Coordinates of C-alpha atoms and ligand atoms in Angstrom, one line a residue:
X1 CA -56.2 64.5 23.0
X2 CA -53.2 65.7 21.9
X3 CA -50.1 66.8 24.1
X4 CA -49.4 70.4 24.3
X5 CA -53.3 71.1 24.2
X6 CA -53.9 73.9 26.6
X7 CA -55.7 73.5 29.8
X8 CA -58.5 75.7 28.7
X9 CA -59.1 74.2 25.5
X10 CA -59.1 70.9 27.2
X11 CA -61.9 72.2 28.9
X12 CA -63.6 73.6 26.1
X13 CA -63.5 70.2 24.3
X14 CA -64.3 68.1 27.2
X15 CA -67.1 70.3 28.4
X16 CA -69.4 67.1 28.0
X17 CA -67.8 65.1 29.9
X18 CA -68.6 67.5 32.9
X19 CA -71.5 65.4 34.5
X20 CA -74.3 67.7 35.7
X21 CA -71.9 70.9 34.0
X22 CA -73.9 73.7 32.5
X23 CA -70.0 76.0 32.5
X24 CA -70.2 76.2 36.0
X25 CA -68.1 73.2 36.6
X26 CA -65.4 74.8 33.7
X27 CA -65.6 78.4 34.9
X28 CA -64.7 76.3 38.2
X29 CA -61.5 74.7 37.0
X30 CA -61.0 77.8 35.3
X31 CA -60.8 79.7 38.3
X32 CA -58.8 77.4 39.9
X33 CA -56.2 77.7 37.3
X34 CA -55.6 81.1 37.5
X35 CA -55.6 80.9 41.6
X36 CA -52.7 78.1 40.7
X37 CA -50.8 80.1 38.5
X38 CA -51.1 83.1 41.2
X39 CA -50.0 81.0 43.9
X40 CA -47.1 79.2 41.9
X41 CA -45.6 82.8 41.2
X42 CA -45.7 83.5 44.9
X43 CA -44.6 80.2 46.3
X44 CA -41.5 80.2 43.9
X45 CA -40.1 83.4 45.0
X46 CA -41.0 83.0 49.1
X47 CA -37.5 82.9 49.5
X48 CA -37.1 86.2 48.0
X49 CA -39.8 88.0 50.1
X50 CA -41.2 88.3 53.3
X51 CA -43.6 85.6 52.7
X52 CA -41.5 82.4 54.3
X53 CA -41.9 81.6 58.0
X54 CA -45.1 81.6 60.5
X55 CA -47.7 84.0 59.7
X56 CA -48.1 83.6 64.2
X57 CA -51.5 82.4 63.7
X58 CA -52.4 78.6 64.0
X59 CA -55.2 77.1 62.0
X60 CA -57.9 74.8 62.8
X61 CA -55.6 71.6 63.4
X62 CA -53.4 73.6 65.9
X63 CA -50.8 74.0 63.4
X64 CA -48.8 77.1 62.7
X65 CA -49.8 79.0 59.7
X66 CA -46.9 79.3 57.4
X67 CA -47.5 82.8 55.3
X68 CA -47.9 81.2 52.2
X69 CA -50.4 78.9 53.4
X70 CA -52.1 82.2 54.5
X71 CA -51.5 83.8 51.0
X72 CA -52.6 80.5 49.0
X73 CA -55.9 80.4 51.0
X74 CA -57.0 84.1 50.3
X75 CA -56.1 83.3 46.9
X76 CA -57.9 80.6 46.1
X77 CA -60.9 81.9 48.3
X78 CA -61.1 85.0 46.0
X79 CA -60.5 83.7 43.2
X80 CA -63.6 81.3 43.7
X81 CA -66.0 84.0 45.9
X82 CA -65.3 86.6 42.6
X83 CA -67.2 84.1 39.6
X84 CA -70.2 83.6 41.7
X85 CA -69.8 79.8 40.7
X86 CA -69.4 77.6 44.0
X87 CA -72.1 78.7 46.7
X88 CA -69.9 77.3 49.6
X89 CA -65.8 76.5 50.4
X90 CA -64.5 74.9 53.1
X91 CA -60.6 75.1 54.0
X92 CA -58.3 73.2 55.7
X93 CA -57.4 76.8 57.1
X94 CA -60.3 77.8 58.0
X95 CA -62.5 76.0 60.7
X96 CA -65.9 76.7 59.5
X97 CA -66.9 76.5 56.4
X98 CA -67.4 79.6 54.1
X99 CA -70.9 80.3 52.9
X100 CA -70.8 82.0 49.0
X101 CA -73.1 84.6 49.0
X102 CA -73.4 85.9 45.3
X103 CA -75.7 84.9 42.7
X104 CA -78.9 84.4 45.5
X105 CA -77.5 81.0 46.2
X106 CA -78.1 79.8 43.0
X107 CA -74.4 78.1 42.1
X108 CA -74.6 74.4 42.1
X109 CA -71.1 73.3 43.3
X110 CA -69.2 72.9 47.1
X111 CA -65.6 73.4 47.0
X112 CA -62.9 71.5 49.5
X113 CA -59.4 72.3 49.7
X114 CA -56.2 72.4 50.8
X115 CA -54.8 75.5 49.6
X116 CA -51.2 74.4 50.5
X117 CA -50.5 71.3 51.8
X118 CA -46.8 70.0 53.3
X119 CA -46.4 73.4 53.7
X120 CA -43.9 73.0 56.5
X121 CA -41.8 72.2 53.5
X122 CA -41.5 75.5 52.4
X123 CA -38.8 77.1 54.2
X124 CA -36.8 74.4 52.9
X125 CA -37.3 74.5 49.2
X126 CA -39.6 71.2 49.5
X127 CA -42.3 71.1 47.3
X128 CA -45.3 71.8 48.3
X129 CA -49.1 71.7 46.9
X130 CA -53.0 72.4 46.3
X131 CA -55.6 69.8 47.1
X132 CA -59.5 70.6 45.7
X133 CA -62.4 68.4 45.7
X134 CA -65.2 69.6 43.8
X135 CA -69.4 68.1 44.5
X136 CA -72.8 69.1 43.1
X137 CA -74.4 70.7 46.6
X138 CA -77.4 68.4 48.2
X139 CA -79.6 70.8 49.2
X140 CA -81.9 73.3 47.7
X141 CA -80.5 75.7 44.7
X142 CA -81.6 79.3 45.7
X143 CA -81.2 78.4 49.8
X144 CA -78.2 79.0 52.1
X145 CA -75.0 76.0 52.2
X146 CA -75.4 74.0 54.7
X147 CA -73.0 71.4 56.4
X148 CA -74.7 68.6 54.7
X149 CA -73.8 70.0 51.3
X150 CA -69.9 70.0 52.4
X151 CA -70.3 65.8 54.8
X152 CA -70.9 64.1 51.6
X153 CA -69.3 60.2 50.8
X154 CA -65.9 60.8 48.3
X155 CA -68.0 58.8 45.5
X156 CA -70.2 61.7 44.8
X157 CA -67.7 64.1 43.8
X158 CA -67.8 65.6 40.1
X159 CA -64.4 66.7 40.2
X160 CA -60.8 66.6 41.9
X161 CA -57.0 67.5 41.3
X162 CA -54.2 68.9 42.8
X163 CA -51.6 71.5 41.5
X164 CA -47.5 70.2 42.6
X165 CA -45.1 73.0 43.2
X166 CA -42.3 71.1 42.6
X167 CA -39.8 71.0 39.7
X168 CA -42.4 72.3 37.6
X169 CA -45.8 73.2 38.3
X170 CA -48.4 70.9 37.2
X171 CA -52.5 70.7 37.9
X172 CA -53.6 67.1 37.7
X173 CA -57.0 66.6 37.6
X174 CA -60.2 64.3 37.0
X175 CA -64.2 65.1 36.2
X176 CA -64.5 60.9 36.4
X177 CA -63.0 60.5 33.1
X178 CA -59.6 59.4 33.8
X179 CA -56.7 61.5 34.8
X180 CA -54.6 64.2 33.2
X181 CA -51.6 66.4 34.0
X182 CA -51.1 69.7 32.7
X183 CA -47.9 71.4 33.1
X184 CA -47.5 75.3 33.8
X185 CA -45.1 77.3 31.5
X186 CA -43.8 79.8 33.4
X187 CA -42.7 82.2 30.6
X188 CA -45.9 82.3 29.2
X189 CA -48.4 81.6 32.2
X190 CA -50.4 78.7 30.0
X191 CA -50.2 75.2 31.3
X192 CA -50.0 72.3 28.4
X193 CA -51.1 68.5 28.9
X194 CA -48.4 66.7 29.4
X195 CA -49.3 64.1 30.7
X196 CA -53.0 62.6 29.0
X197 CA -54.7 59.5 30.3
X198 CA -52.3 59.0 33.8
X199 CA -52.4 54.9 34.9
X200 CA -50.7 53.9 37.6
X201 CA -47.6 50.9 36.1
X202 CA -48.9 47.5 37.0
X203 CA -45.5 47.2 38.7
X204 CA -44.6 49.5 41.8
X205 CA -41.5 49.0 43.9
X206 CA -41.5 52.8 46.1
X207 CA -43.2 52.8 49.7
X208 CA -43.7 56.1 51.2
X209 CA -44.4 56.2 55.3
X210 CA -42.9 58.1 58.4
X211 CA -40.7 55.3 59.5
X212 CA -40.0 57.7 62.4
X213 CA -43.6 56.7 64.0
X214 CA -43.1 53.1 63.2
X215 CA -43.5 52.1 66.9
X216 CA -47.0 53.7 67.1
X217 CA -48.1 51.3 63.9
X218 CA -50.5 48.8 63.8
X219 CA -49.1 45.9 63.7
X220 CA -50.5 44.9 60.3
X221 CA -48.5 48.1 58.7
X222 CA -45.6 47.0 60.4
X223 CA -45.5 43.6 59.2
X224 CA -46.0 45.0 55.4
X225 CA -43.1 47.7 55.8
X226 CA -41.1 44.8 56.9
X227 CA -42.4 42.6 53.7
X228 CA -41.1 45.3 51.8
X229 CA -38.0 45.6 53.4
X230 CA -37.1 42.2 52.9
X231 CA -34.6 41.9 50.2
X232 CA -36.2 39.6 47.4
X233 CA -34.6 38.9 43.8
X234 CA -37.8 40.0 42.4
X235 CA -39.1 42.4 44.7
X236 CA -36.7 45.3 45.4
X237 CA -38.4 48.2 47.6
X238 CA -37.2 52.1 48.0
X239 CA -38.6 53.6 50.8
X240 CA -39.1 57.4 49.6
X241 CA -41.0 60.2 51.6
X242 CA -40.7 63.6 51.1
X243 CA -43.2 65.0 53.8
X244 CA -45.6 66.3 51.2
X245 CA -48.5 63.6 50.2
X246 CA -49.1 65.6 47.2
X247 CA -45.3 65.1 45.9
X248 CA -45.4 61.9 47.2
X249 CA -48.6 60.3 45.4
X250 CA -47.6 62.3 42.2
X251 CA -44.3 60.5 42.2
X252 CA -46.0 57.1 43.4
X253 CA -48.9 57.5 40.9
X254 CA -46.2 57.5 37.6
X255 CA -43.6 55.4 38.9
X256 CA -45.4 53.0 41.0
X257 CA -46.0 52.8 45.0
X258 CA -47.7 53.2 48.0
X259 CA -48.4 56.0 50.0
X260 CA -49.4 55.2 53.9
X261 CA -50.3 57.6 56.5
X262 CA -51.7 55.1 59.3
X263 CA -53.2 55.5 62.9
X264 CA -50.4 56.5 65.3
X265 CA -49.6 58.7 67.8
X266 CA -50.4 61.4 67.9
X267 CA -52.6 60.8 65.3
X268 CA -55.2 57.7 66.3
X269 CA -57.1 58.2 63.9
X270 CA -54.5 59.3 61.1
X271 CA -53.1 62.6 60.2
X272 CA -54.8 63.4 57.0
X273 CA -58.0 64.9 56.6
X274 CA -60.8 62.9 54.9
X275 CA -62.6 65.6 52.7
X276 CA -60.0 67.4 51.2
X277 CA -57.0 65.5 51.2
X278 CA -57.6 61.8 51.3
X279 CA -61.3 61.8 49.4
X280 CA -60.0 63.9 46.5
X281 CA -56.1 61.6 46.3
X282 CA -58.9 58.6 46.2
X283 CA -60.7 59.7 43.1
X284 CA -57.4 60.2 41.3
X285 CA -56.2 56.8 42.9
X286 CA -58.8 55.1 41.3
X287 CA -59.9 56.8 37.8
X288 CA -55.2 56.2 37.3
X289 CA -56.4 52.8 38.2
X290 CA -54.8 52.6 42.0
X291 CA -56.9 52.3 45.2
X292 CA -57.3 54.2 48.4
X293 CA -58.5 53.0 51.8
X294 CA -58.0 52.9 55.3
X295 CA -56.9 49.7 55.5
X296 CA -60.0 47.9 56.1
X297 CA -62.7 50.2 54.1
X298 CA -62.6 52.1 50.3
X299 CA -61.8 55.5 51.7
X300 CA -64.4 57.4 48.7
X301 CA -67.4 55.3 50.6
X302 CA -66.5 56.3 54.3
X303 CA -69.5 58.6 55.5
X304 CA -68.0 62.3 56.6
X305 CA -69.4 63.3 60.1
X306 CA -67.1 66.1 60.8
X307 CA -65.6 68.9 57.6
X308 CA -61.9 68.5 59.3
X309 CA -62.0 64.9 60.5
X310 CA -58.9 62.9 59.7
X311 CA -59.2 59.0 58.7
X312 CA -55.4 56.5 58.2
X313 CA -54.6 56.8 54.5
X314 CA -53.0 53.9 52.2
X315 CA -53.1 54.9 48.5
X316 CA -51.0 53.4 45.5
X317 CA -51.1 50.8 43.0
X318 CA -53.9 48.5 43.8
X319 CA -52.3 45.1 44.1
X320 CA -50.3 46.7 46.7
X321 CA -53.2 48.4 48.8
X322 CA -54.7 44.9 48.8
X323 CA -51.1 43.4 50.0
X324 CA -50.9 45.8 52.7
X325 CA -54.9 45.2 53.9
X326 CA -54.2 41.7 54.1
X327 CA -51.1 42.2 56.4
X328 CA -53.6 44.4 58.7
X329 CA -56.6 42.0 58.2
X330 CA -54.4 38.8 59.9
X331 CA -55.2 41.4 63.0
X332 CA -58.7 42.2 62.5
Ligands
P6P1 P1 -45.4 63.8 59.1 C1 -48.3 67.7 55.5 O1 -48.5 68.3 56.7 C2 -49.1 66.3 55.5 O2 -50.4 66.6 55.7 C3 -48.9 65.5 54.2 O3 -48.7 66.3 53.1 C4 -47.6 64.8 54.6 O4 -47.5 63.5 53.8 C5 -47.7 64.5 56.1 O5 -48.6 65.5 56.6 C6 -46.4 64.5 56.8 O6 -46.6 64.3 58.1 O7 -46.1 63.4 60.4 O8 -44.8 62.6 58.4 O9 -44.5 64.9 59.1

């Protein structure tokens, strides 16, 4: 595929590769394009407006709504709900799932998202970003959503990507086909593959954890962020975390590294949220040729009990996911 190709004639000529697609699963990423491009306009002029600081209401994890993450939910929300092509969404800011009426419940796909995640970034020009997860729904076409449809293992989903609002804006995305980035330009709204084929390098020297909970670590994770501290001649670490696992397993997934987000306080069982963080990061980790798990199990083969339940999160360059779950295995 050649650089520069648009993201919608990407589509059009990968439409194949779409398991299970009849155009839903394209008018899907198409919608989710122009819900990125809607959001990116907003989120890089929240300094300007009124659209930076708490909205005063606190979402289902207790935390304060920022505005945007407000706005970006809404957005995406409608800009699914309006194409009649998912029959059920669920939100990290919403805690119950949203049941798609249109179309007599006929649309084959679930969405999962995290319409803007690290978004206590925001009022400090951080980057920030989108999260989706996309599966073929379980039960019957032409019946109601149910939960079921939404608790489903990572290594059923069809599709999954994330959009960065960083430098630039890219959507990075898989259907199970590899990965590919696709960067916006602004002045003309279209975003170009710039990135075809993403592989993690074989060699990756960044490790990306909140040394500030470091006490509360198993003691596994602390003897591997102590193995990469140790200054080697052939192993020299950086430590780099930017507070927004988005940013940080972009940057880790084309330079090389590993992103961890263990049990600690006051997190037991982790911070991040299976379905639509870690499960959709997974499938990207693996199809660039990286791994996910959660220190002892693949994270795309855990079974989902709960839509906002949170599981410890190590993703990067295999060789160093199996490094690091061999420090935490000495334990087990
Ligand atoms: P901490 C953002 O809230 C997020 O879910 C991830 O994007 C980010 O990596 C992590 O939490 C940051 O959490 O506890 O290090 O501030």
């Amino acid at each position: 595929m050649q650089k520069n190709t648009t993201l919608g004639e990407f589509i059009i000529e990968n439409q194949s590769d779409f398991s299970y697609s009849s155009g839903e699963l394209s008018k899907l990423l198409n919608a989710i394009r122009l819900a990125a491009k809607v959001v990116n306009h907003e989120v890089n002029k929240a300094g300007l407006v009124d659209l930076i600081g708490n909205s005063g209401d606190v979402n289902v994890q207790g935390e304060s709504q920022q505005k945007l993450d407000v706005f970006a939910n809404k957005t995406f929300i409608q800009a699914l709900n309006n194409r009649e092509i998912v029959c059920g969404i669920v939100s990290e800011e919403d805690d119950e799932y949203i049941e798609v009426i249109g179309n007599n419940y006929n649309n084959k796909y679930v969405i999962l998202m995290d319409p803007l995640d690290g978004s206590s970034n925001i009022d400090v020009n951080v980057s920030v970003g989108t999260i989706f997860s996309i599966y073929r729904r379980v039960t019957p076409i032409g019946t109601p959503v149910k939960s079921e449809d939404f608790l489903q293992k990572g290594n059923k989903q069809v599709a999954a990507g994330y959009i960065v609002y960083g430098t630039s804006t890219m959507l990075v995305f898989t259907t199970g086909n590899g990965v590919n980035g696709f960067t916006l330009n602004p002045a003309i709204g279209t975003f170009y593959l710039s990135h075809p084929n993403i592989k993690f390098p074989e060699k990756g020297n960044l490790y990306s954890v909140n040394e500030g909970n470091y006490s509360h670590f198993p003691q596994g994770v602390k003897d591997y962020i102590k193995y990469c501290q140790k200054i080697e001649e052939d192993r020299p670490y950086s430590s780099r975390y930017i507070g927004s696992m988005v940013s940080d397993f972009h940057r880790n997934m084309i330079k090389g590294g590993i992103y961890m987000y263990p049990s600690s306080f006051p997190y037991p069982k982790g911070k991040l949220r299976l379905l639509y963080e870690c499960n959709p990061i997974a499938f990207i980790a693996e199809q660039a040729g990286g791994k996910a798990s959660d220190g002892y199990t693949r994270i795309l083969d855990l079974e989902p009990t709960e839509i906002h339940e949170r599981t410890p999160f190590f993703c990067g360059n295999k060789y160093m996911v199996d490094e690091l779950e061999n420090f935490i295995n000495k334990y087990s």
